JSON list of C-alpha atoms in Angstrom, two decimals:
[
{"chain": "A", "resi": 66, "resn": "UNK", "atom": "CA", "xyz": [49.62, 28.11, 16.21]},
{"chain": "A", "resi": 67, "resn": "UNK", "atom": "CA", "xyz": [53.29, 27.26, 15.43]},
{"chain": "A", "resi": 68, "resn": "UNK", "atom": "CA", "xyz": [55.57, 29.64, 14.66]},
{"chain": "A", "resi": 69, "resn": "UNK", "atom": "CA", "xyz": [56.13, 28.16, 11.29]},
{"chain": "A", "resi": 70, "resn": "UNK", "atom": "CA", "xyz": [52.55, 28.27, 10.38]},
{"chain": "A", "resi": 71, "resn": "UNK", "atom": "CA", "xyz": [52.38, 31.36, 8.58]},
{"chain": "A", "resi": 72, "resn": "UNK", "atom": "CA", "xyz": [55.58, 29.83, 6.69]},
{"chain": "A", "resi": 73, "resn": "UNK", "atom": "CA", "xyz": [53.27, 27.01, 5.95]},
{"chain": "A", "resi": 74, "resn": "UNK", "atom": "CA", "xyz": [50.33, 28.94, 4.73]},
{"chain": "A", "resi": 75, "resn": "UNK", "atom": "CA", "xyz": [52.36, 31.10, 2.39]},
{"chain": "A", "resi": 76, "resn": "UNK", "atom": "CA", "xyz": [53.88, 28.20, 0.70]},
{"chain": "A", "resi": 77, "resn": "UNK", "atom": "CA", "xyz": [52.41, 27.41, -3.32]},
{"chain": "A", "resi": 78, "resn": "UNK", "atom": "CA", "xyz": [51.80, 23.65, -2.09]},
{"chain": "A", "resi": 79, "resn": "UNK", "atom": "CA", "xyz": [50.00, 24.37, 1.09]},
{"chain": "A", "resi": 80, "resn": "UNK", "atom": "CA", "xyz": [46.52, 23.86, -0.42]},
{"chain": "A", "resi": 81, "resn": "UNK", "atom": "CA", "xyz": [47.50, 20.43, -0.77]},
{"chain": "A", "resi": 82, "resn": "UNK", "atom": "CA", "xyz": [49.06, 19.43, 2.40]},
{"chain": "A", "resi": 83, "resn": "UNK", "atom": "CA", "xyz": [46.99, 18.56, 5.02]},
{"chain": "A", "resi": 84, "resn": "UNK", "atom": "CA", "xyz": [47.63, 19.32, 8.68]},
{"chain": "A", "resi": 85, "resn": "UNK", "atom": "CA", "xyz": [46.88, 16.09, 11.24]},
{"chain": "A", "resi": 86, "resn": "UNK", "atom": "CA", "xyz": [43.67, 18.62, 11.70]},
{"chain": "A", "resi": 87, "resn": "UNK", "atom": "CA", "xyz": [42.66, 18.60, 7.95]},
{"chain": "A", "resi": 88, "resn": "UNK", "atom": "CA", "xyz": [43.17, 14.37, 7.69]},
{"chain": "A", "resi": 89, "resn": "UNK", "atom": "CA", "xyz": [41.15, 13.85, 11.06]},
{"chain": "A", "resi": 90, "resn": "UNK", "atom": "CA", "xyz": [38.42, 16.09, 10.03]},
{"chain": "A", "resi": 91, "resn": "UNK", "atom": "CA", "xyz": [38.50, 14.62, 6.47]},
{"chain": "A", "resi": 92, "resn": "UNK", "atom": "CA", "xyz": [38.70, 11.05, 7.63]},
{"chain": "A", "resi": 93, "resn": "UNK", "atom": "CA", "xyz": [35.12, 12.27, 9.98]},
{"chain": "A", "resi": 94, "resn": "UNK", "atom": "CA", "xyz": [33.92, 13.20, 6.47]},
{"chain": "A", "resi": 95, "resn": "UNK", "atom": "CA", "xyz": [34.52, 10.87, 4.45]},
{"chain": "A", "resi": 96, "resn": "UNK", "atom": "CA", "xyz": [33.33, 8.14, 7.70]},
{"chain": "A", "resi": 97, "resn": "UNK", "atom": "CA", "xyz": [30.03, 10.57, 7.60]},
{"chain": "A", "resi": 98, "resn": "UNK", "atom": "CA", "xyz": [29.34, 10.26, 4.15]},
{"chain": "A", "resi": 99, "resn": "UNK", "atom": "CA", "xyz": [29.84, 7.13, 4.17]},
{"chain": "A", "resi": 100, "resn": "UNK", "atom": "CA", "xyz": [26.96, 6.41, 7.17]},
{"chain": "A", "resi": 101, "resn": "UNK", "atom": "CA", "xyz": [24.99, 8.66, 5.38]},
{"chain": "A", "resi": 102, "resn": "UNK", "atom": "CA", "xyz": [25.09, 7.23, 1.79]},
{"chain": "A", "resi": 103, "resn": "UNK", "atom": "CA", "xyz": [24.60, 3.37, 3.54]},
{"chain": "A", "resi": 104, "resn": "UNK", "atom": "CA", "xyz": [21.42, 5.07, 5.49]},
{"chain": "A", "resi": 105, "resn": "UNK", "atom": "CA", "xyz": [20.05, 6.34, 1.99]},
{"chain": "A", "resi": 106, "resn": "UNK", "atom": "CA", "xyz": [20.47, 2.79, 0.55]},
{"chain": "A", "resi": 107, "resn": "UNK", "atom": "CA", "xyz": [19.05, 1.37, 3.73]},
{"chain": "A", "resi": 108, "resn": "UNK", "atom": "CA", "xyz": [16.29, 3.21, 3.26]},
{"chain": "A", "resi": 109, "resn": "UNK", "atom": "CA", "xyz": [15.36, 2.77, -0.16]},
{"chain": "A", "resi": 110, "resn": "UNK", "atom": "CA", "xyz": [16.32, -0.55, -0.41]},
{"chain": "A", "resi": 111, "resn": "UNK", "atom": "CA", "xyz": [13.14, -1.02, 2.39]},
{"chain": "A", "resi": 112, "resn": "UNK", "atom": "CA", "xyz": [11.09, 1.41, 0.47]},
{"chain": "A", "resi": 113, "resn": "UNK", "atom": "CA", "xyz": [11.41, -1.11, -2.41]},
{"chain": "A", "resi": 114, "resn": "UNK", "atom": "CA", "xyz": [10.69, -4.53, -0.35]},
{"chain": "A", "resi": 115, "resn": "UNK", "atom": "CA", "xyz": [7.88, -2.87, 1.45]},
{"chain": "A", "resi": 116, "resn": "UNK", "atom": "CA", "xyz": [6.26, -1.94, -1.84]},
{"chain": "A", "resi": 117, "resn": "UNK", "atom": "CA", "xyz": [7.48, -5.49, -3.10]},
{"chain": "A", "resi": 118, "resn": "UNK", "atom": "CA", "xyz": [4.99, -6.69, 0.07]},
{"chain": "A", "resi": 119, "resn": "UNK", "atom": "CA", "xyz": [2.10, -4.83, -0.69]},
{"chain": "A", "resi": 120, "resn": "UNK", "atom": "CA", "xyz": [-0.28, -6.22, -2.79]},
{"chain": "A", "resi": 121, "resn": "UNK", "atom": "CA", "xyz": [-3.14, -4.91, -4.95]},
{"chain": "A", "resi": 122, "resn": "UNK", "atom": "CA", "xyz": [-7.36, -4.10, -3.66]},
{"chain": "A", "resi": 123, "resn": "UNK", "atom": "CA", "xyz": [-8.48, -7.33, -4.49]},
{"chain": "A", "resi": 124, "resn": "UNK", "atom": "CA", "xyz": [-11.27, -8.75, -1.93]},
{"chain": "A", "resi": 125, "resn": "UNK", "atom": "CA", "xyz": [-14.11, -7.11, 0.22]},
{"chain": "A", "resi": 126, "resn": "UNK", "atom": "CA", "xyz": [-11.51, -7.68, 3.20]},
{"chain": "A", "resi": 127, "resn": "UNK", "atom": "CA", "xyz": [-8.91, -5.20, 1.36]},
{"chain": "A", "resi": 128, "resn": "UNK", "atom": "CA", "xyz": [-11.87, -2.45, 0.92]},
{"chain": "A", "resi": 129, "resn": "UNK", "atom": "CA", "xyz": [-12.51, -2.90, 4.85]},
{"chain": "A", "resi": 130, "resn": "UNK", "atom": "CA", "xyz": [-9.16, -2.16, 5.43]},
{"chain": "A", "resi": 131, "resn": "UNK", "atom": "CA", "xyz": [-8.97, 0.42, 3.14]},
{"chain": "A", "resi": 132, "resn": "UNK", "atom": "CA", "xyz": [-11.57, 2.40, 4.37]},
{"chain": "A", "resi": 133, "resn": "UNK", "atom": "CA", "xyz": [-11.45, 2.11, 8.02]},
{"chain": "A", "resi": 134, "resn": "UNK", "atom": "CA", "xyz": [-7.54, 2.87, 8.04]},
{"chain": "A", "resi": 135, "resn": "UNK", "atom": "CA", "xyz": [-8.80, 6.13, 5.84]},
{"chain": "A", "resi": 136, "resn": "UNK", "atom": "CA", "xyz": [-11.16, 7.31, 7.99]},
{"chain": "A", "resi": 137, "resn": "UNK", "atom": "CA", "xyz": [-9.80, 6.44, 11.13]},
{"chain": "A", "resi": 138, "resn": "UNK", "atom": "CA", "xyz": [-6.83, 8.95, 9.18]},
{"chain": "A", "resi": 139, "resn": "UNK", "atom": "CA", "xyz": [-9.82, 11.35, 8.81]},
{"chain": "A", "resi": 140, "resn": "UNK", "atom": "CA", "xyz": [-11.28, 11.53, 12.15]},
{"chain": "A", "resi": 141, "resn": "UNK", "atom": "CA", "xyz": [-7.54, 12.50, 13.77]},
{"chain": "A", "resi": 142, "resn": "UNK", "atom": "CA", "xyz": [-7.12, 15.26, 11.35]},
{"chain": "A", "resi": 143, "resn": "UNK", "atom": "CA", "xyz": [-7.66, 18.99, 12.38]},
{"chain": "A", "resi": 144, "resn": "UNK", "atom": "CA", "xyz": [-8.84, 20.08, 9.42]},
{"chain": "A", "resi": 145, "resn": "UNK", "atom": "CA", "xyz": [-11.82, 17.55, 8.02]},
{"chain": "A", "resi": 146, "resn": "UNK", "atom": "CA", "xyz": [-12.31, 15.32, 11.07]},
{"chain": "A", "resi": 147, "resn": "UNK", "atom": "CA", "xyz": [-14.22, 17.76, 13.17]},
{"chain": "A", "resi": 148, "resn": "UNK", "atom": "CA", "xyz": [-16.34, 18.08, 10.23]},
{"chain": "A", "resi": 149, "resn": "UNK", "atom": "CA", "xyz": [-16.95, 14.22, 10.16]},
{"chain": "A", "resi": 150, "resn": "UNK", "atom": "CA", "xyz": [-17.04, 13.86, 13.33]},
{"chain": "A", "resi": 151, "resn": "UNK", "atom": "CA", "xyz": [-19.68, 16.27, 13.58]},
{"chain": "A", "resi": 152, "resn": "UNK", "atom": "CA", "xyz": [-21.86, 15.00, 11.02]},
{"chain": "A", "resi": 153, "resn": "UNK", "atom": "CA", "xyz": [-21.78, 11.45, 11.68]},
{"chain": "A", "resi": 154, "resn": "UNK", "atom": "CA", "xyz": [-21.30, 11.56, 15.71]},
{"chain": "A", "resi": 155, "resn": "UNK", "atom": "CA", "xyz": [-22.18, 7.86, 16.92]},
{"chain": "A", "resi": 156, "resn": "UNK", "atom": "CA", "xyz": [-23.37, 7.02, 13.36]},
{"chain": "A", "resi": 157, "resn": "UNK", "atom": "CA", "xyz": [-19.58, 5.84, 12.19]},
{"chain": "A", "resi": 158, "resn": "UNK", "atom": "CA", "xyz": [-20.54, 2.04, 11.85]},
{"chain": "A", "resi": 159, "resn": "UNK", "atom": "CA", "xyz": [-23.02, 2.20, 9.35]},
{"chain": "A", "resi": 160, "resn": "UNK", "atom": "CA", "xyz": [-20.81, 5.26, 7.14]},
{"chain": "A", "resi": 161, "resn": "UNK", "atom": "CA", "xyz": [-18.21, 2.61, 7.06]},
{"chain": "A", "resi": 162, "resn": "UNK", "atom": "CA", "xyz": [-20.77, 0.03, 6.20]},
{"chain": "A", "resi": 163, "resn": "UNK", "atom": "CA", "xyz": [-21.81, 2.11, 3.39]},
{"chain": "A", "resi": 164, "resn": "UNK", "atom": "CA", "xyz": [-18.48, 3.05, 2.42]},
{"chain": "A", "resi": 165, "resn": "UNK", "atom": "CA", "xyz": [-17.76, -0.84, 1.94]},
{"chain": "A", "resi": 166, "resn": "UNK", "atom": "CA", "xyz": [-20.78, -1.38, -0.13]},
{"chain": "A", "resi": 167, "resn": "UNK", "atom": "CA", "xyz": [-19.76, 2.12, -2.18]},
{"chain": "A", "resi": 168, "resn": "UNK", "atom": "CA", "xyz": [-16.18, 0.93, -2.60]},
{"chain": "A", "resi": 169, "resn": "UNK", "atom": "CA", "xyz": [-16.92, -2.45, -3.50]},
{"chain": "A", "resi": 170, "resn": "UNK", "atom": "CA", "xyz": [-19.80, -1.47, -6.56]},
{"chain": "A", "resi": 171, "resn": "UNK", "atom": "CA", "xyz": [-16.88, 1.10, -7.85]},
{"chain": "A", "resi": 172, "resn": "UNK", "atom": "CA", "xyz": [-13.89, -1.00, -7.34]},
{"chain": "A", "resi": 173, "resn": "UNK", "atom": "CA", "xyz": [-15.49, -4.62, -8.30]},
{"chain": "A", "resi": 174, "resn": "UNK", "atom": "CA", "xyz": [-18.73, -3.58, -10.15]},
{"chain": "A", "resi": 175, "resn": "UNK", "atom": "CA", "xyz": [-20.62, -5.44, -7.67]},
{"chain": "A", "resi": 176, "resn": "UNK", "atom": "CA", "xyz": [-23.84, -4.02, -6.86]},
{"chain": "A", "resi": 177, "resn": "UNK", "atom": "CA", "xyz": [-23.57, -3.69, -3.45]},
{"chain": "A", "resi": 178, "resn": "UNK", "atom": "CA", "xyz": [-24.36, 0.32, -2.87]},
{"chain": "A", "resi": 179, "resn": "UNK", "atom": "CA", "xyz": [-27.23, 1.84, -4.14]},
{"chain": "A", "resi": 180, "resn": "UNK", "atom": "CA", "xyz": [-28.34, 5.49, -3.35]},
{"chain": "A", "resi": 181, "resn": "UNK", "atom": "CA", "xyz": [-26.77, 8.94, -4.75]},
{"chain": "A", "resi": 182, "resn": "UNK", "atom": "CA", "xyz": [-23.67, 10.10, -2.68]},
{"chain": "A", "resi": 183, "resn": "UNK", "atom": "CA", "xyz": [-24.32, 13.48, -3.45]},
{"chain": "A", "resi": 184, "resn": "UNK", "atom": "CA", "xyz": [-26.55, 15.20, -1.87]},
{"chain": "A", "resi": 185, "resn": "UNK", "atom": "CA", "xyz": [-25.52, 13.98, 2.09]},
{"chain": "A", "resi": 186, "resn": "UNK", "atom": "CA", "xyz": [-22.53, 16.23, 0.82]},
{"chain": "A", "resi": 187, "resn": "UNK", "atom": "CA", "xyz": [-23.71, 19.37, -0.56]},
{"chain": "A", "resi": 188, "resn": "UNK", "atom": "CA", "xyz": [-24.83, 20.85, 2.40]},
{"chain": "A", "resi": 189, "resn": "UNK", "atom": "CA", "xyz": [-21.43, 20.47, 4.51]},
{"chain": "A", "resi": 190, "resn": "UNK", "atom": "CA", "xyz": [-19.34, 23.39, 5.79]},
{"chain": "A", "resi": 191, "resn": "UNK", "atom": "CA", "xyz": [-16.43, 21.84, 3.32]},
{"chain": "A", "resi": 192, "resn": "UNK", "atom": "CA", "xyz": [-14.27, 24.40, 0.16]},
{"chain": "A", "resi": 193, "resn": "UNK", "atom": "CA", "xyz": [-11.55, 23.04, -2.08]},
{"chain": "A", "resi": 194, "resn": "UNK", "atom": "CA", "xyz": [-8.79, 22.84, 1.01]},
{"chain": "A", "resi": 195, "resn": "UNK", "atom": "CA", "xyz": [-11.09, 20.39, 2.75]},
{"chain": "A", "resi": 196, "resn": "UNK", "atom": "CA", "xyz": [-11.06, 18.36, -0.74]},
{"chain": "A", "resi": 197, "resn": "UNK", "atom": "CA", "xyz": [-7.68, 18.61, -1.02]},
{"chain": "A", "resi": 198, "resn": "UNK", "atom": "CA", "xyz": [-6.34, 17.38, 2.11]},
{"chain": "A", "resi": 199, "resn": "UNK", "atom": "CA", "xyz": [-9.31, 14.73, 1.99]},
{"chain": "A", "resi": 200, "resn": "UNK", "atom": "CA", "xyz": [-7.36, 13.29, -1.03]},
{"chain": "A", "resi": 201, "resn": "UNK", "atom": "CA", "xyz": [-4.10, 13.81, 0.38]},
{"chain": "A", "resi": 202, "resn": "UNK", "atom": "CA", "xyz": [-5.09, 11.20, 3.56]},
{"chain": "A", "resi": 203, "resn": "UNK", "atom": "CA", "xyz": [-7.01, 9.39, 0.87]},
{"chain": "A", "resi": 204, "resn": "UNK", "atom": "CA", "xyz": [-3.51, 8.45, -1.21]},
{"chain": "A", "resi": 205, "resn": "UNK", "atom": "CA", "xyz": [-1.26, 8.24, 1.51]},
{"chain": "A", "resi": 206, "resn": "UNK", "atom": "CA", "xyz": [-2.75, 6.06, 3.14]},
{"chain": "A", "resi": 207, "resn": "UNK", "atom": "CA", "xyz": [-3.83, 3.80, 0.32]},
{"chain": "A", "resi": 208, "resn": "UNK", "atom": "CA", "xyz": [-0.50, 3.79, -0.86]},
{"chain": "A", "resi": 209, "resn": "UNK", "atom": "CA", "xyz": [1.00, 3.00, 2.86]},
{"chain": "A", "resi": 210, "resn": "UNK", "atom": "CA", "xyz": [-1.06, -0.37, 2.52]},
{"chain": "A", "resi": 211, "resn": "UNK", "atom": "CA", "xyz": [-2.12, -1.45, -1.66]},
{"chain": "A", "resi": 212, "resn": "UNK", "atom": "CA", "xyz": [-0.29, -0.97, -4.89]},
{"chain": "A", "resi": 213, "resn": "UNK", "atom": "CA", "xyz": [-1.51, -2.01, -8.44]},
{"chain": "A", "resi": 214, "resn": "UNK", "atom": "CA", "xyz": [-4.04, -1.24, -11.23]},
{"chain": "A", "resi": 215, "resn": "UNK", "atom": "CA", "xyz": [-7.26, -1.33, -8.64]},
{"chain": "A", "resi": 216, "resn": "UNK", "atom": "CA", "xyz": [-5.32, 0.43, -6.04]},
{"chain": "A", "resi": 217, "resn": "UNK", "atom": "CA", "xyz": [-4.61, 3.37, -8.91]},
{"chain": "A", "resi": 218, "resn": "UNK", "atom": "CA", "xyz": [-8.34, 3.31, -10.22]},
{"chain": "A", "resi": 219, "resn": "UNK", "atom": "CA", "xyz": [-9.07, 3.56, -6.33]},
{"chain": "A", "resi": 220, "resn": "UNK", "atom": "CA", "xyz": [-6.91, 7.01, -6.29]},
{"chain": "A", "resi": 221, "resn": "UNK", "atom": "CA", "xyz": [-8.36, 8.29, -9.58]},
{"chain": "A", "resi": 222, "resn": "UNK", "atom": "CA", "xyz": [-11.90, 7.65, -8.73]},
{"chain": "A", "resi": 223, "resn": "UNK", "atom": "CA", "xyz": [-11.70, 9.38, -5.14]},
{"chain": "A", "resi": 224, "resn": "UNK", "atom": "CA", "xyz": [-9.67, 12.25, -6.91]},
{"chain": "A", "resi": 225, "resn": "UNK", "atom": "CA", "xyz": [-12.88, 12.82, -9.41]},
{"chain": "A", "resi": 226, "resn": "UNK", "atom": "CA", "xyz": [-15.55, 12.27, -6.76]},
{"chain": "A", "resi": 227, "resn": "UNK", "atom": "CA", "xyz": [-13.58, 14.96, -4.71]},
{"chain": "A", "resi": 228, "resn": "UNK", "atom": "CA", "xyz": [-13.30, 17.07, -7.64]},
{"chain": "A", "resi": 229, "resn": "UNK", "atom": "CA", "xyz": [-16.63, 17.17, -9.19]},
{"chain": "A", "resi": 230, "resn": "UNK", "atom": "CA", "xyz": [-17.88, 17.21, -5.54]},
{"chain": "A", "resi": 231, "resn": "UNK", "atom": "CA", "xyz": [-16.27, 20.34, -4.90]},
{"chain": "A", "resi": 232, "resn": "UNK", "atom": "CA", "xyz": [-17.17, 22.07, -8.08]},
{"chain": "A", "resi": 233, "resn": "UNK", "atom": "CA", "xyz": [-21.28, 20.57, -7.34]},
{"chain": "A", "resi": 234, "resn": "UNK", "atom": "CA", "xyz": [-20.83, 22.61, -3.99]},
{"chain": "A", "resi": 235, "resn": "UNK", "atom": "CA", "xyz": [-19.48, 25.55, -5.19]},
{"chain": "A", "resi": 236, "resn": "UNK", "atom": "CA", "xyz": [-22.20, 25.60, -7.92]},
{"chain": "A", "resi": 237, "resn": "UNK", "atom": "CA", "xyz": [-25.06, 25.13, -5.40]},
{"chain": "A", "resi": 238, "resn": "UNK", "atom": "CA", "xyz": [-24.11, 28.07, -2.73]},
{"chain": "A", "resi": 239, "resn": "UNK", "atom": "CA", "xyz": [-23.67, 30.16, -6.27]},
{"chain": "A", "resi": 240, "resn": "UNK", "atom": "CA", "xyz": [-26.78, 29.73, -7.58]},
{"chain": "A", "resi": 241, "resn": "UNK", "atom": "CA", "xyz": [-28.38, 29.60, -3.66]},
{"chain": "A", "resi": 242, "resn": "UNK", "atom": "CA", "xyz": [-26.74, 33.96, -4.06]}
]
């Protein structure tokens, strides 16, 4: 500190002046902001082609992908993959078969699944947080891959199967009381 600092402090204009200090560090600032602000747009801007890249469900191929990115999503998780895992065990081949079939005769109202998806259900160790994250891997990763009207009927239909799934449950080990 220089002996005319205190001088300096004490003077009306001081809050304007800046001290070598004050422009270096607000040069850093303003440099900073400026990195940060062109990382934002960066960022966004690639948000926006990557979305502009993505294309809706439209073939059997898309479903394929959609599911087995999902439940490869599912069997890494802590929460609901041990209870996949568990229930299917070396019978993951024809559950994604199925799911194809089940995905296609929702998505496309082709009859390719027939059966009730129910009751394989109703008997799992599974409450509303299972449900819940279930849709949570379900959307992210459809949206990491699809966008457009099937992908968002895709989203809504999972969201009611989980819902009225859960609620089917939770009636059952009522009523079982």
């Amino acid at each position: 500190m220089t002996r005319y600092s205190n001088c300096f402090q004490k003077h009306p204009l001081a809050p304007y002046i800046q001290t070598k200090k004050d422009q270096k560090k607000s040069l850093n600032d303003k440099y900073q902001k400026t990195a940060d602000e062109l990382y934002r747009t960066f960022v966004k801007d690639l948000k926006i082609q990557t979305r502009m890249e993505l294309h809706d469900i439209s073939t059997i191929e898309d479903i394929k992908q959609m599911v087995n990115s999902f439940y490869g999503n599912v069997r890494k998780d802590d929460l609901i993959g041990p209870i996949f895992n568990d229930k299917l065990q070396d019978r993951w081949e024809p559950h994604l078969q199925k799911m194809y079939n089940f995905w296609q005769t929702i998505l496309f109202d082709v009859r390719a699944y027939s059966g009730t998806p129910f009751p394989p259900h109703k008997q799992l160790p599974v409450d509303q947080t299972h449900f819940d994250r279930w849709i949570s891997i379900f959307n992210t990763t459809i949206d990491a891959q699809f966008v457009g009207p099937i992908t968002e009927e895709a989203k809504m239909r999972a969201t009611n199967m989980a819902f009225m799934f859960s609620h089917k449950i939770e009636y059952f080990r009522n009523a079982e009381k």
